[in-house]
Each structure stands twice: as C-alpha cells, then as structure tokens.
mmCIF file of C-alpha atoms in Angstrom:
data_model
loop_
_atom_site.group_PDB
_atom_site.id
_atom_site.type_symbol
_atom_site.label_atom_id
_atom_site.label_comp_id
_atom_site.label_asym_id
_atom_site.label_seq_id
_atom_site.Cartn_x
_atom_site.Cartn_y
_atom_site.Cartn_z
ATOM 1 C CA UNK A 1 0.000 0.000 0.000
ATOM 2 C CA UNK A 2 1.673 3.492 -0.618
ATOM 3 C CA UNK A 3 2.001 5.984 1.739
ATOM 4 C CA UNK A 4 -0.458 7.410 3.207
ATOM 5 C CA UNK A 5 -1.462 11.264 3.109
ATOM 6 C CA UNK A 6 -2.714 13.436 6.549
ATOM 7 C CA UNK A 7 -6.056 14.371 5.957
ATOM 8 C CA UNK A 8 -5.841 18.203 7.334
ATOM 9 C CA UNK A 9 -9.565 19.871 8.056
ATOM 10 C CA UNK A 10 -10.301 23.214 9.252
ATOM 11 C CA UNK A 11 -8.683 22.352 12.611
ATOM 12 C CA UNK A 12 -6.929 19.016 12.966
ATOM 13 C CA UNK A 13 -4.863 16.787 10.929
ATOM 14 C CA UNK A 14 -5.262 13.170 10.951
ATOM 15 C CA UNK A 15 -2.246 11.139 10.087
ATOM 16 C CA UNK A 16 -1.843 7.162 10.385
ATOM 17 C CA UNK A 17 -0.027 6.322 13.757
ATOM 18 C CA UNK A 18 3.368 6.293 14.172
ATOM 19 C CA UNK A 19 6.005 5.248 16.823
ATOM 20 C CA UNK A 20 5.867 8.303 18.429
ATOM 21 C CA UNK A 21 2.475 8.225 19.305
ATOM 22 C CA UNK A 22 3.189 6.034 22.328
ATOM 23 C CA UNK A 23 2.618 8.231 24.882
ATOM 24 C CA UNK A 24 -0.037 10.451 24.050
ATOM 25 C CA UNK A 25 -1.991 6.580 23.576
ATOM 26 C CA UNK A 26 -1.463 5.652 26.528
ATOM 27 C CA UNK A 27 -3.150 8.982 28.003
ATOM 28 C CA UNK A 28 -6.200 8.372 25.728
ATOM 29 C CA UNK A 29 -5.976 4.621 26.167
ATOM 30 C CA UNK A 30 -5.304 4.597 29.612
ATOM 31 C CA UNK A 31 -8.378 7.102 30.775
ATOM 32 C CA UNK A 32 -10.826 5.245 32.207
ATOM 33 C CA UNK A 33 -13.445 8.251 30.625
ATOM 34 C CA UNK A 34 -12.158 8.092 27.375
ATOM 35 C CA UNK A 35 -12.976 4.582 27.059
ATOM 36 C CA UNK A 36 -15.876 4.159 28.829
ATOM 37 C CA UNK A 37 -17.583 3.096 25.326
ATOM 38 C CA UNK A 38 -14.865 1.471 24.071
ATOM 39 C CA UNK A 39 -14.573 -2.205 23.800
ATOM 40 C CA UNK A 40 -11.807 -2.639 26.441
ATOM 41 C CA UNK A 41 -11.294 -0.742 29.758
ATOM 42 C CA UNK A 42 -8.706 1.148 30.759
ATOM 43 C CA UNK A 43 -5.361 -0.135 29.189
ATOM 44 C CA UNK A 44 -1.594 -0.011 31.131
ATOM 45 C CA UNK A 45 1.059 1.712 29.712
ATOM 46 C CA UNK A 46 2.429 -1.779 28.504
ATOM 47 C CA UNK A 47 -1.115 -2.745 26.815
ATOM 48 C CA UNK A 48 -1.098 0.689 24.677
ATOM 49 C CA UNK A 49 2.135 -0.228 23.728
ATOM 50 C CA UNK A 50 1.397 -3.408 22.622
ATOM 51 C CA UNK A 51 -1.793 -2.371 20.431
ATOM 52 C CA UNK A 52 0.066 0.624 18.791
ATOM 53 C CA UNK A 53 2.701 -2.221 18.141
ATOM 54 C CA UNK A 54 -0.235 -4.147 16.816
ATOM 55 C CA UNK A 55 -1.586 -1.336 15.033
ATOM 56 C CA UNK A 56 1.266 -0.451 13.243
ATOM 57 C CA UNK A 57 2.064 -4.288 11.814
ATOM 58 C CA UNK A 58 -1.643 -4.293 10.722
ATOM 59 C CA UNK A 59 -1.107 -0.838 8.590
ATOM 60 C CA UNK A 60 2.453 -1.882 7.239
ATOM 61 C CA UNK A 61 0.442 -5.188 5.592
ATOM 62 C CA UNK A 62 -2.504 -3.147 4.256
ATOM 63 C CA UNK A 63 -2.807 -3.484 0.977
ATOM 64 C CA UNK A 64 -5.375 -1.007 -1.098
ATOM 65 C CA UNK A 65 -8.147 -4.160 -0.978
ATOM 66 C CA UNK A 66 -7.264 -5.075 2.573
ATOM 67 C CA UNK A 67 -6.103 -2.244 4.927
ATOM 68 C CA UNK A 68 -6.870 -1.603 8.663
ATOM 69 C CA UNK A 69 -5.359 1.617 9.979
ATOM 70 C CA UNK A 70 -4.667 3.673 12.947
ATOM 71 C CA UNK A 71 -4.767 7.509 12.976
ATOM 72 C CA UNK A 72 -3.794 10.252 14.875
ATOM 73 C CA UNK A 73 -5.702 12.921 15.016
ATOM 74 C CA UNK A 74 -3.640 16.154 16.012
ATOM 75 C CA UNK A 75 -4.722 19.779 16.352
ATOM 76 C CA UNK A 76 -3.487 21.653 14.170
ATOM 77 C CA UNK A 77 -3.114 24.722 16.314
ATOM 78 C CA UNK A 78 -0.767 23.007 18.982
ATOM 79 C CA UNK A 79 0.402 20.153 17.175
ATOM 80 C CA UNK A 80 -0.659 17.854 20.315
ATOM 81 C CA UNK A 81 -2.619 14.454 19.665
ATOM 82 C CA UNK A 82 -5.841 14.541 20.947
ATOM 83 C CA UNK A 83 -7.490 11.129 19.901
ATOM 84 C CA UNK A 84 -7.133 9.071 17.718
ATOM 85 C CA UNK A 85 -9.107 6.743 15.126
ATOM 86 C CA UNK A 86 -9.070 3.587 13.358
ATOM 87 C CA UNK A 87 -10.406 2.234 9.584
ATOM 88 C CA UNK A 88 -10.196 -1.509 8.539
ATOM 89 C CA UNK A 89 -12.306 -3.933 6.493
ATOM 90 C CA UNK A 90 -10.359 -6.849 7.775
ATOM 91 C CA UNK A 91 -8.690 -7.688 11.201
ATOM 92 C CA UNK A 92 -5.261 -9.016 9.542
ATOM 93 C CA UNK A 93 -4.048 -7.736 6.526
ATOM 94 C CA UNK A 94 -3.515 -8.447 3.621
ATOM 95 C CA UNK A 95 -5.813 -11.204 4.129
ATOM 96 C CA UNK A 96 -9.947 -10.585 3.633
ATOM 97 C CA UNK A 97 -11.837 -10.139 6.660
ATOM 98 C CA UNK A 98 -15.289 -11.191 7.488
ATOM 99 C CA UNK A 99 -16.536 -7.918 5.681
ATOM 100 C CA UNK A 100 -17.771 -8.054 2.112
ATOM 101 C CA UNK A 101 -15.258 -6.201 -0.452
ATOM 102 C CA UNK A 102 -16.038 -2.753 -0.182
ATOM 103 C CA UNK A 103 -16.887 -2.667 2.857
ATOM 104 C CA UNK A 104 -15.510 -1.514 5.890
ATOM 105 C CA UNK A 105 -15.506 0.109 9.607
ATOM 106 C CA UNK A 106 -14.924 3.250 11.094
ATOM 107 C CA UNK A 107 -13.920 4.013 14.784
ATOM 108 C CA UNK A 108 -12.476 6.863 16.886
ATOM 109 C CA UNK A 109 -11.869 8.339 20.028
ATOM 110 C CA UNK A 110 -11.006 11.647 21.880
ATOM 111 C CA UNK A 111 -9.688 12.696 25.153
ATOM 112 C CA UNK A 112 -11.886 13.947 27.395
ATOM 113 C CA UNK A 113 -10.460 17.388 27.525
ATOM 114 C CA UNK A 114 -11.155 17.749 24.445
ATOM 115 C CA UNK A 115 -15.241 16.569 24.305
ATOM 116 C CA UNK A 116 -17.430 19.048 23.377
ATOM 117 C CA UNK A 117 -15.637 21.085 21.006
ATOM 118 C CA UNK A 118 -16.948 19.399 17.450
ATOM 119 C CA UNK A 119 -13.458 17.673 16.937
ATOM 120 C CA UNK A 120 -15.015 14.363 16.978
ATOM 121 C CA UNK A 121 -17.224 15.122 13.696
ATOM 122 C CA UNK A 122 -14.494 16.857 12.270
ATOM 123 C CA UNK A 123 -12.710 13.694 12.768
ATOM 124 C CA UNK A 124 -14.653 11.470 11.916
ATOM 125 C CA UNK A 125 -16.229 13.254 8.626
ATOM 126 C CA UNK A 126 -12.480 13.067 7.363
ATOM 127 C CA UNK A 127 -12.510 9.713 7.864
ATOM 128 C CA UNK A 128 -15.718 8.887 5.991
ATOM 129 C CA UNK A 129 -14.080 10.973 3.378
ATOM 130 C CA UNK A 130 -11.536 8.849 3.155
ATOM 131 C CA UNK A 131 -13.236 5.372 2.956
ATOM 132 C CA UNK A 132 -15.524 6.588 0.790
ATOM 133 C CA UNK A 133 -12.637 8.254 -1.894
ATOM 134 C CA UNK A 134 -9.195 6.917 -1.154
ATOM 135 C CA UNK A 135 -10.347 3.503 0.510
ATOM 136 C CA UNK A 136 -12.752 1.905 -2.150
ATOM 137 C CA UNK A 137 -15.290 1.525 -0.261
ATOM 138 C CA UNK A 138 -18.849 1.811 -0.653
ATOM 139 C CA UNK A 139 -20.925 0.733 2.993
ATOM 140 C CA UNK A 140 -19.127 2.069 6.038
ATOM 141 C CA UNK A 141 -20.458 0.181 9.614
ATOM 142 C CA UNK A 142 -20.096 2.008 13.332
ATOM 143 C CA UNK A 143 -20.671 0.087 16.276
ATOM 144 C CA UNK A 144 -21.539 2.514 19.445
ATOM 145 C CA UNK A 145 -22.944 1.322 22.570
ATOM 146 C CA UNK A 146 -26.410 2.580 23.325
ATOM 147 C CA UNK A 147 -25.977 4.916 26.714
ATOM 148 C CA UNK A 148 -23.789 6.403 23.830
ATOM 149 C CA UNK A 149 -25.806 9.570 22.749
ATOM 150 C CA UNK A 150 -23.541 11.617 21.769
ATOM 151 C CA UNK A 151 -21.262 8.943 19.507
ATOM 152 C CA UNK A 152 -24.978 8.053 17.870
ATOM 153 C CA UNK A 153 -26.209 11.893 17.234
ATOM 154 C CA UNK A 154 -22.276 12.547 15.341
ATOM 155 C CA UNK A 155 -22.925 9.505 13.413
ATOM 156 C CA UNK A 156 -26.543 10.330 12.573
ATOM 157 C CA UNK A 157 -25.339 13.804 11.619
ATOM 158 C CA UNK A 158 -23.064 12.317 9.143
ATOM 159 C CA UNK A 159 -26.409 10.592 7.767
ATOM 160 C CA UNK A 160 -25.455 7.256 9.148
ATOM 161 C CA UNK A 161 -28.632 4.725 9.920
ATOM 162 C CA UNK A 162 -29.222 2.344 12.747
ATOM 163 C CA UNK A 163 -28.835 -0.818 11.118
ATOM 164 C CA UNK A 164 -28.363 -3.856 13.539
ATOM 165 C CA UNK A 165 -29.061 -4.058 17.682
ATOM 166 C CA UNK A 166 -26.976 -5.923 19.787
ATOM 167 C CA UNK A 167 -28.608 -6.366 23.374
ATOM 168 C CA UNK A 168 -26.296 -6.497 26.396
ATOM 169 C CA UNK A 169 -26.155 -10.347 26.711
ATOM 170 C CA UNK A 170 -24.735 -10.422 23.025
ATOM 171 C CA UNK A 171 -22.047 -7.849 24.486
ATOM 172 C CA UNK A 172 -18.492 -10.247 24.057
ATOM 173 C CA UNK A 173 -16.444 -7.245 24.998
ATOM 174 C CA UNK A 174 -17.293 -7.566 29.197
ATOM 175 C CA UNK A 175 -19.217 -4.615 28.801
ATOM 176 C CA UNK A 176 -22.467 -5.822 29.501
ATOM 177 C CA UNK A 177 -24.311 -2.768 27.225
ATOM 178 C CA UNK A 178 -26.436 -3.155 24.660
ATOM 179 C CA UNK A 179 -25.139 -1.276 21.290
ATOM 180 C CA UNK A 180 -26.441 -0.460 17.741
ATOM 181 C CA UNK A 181 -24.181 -1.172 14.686
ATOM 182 C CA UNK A 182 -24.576 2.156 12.319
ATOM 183 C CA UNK A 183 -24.049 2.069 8.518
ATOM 184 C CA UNK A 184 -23.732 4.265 6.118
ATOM 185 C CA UNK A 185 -23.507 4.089 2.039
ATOM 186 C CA UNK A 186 -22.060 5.631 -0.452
ATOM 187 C CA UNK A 187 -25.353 6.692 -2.212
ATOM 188 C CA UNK A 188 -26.458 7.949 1.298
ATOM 189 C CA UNK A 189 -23.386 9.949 2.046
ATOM 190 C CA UNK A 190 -23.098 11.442 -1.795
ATOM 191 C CA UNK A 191 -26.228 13.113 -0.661
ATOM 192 C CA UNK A 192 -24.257 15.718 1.877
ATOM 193 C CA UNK A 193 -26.484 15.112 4.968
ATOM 194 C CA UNK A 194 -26.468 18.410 6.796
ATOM 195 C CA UNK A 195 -24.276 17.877 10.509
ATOM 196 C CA UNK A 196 -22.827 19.593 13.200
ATOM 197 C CA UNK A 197 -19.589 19.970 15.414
ATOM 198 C CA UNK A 198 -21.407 20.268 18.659
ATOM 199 C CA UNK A 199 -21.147 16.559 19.667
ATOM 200 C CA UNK A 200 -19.504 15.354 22.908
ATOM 201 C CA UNK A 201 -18.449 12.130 21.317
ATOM 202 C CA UNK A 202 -16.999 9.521 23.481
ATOM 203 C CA UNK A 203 -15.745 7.569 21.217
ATOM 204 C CA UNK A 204 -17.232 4.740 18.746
ATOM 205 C CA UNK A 205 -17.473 1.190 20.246
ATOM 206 C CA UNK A 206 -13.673 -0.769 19.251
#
C-alpha cells in the first residue's frame, strides 16, 4: 500500500499512527473516561504499547483491498494528539476479513479534555471521506454502545442509519451494554447530509 497522506480539516490533521504516538496513547488509552464506550477498559502503559505495536504491523500489511489503519488525530493549532481513530475492512491484513469487499468500519476516540468542542465530527467526517474516496469503499459500519448519545447523534449527523441491535447479553467485549451497529452508504453519504460539530463524542465502540 503506498504511503499514506494526513487528511488536514479546518482544525486538525489526521495522520496514520506512528512510533511516536506512544505516549499520548497511553493517556487516551489509559483514561478510564475516554474509554468508557470502548470495547476494552482502561489499558496499562504496557497494553497501549502493545496495540500501537499491533496497530502499526496491521497498517504496514494493508494493501489497497485489505487495509486496517490507525490515525492520529492532532490539532493543528498546537500540534498535540488529541485522539485518535481507526479504519479496517479486515482484522489481519492483507488477508480478507469477514466484511464483504467494499466494505468496511470506522472508529475513533477523543480525550476527554477535548469533548465538546466538534473535533469528533471533524474527525470522523475526514474519515468517511476517506473510505468513501481513497479507501474503495462503498458501505461504512459504526458500532456505538447505546448509553452512547452523543457517539450516535455525530454519526446520525453524518447521515449514518441504525442498522443492527446488539442487546447487552450479546455484548463479548465484558461490557455488559447493549449497542447499535450504524451504517452508512455511499449513495447515502453522496447526498451531503447536513451535521454539526457540537457533539460530545466519546468515542465509537472498538
């Protein structure tokens, strides 16, 4: 797969993970807040390291069919990392996933300092971009646990649809929360559904 571009919006830069992300993970990782709606809890400093480690094997095997990759996403105006986010359509690359071809998923995450100020649409608007133009694909999915209104109104804002519910005995992350899986498609999203940057997104459920 060739290198990969930042994606720079009005006030953030996304950029696949790198290295030197380590430590600003493990303060987003780490925060038992920030990943309340995750699918994990809380992670040690040696458990971040190990999934950026992860992460960054799974992106140097993507292939344009097959990808799954980490971002940073960085304000612009400081240069600090304030979340990060995550596309794949399979789990191991370069081999197919469970997905159908052109199809894929979309998660993301901010620190908590951070909620509030529309950086999670931003974010995650960029990303859709990017699936949708550089990433061939043509039905993005979004899992979010339900408690998670602010996650669901971003994604509904970016015209995703509610398209499969998961009740909390189905949960196989320990969780124990029930959670919708969102989709969106390329028809849907060609449209321009109107949204907002006034979310308090706490992140999409990964």
């Amino acid at each position: 797969m060739q290198p990969i571009p930042s994606l720079v919006t009005q006030r953030l830069e996304l950029r696949p993970l790198t290295e030197s992300d380590a430590v600003a993970l493990r303060g987003l990782r780490g925060h038992p807040d920030a990943v309340r709606y995750l699918s994990h809890q809380a992670l040690s400093a040696v458990q971040t390291d190990l999934l950026l480690a992860d992460l960054l094997t799974r992106e140097e095997r993507s292939t344009a069919d097959w990808f799954h990759i980490g971002w940073a996403v960085v304000l612009r105006s400081t240069g600090a990392v304030i979340g990060d986010g995550r596309t794949w359509n399979t789990p191991e690359p370069p081999l197919p996933g469970s997905l159908p071809a052109r199809h894929a998923s979309l998660g993301y995450l901010l620190h908590p300092d951070h909620h509030g100020k529309g950086y999670g649409s931003e974010a995650a608007s960029a990303l859709v971009r990017w699936l949708f133009t550089e990433g061939g694909t043509d039905t993005i999915f979004a899992g979010v646990y339900e408690p998670n209104t602010a996650s669901r109104r971003l994604l509904e804002r970016l015209g995703f649809v509610r398209d499969h519910y998961f009740t909390a005995t189905q949960d196989t992350h320990g969780k124990a929360l029930a959670s919708w899986r969102y989709r969106l498609d390329r028809a849907g999203w060609s449209a321009g559904p109107p949204y907002g940057h006034n979310s308090t997104p706490r992140g999409s459920r990964r």
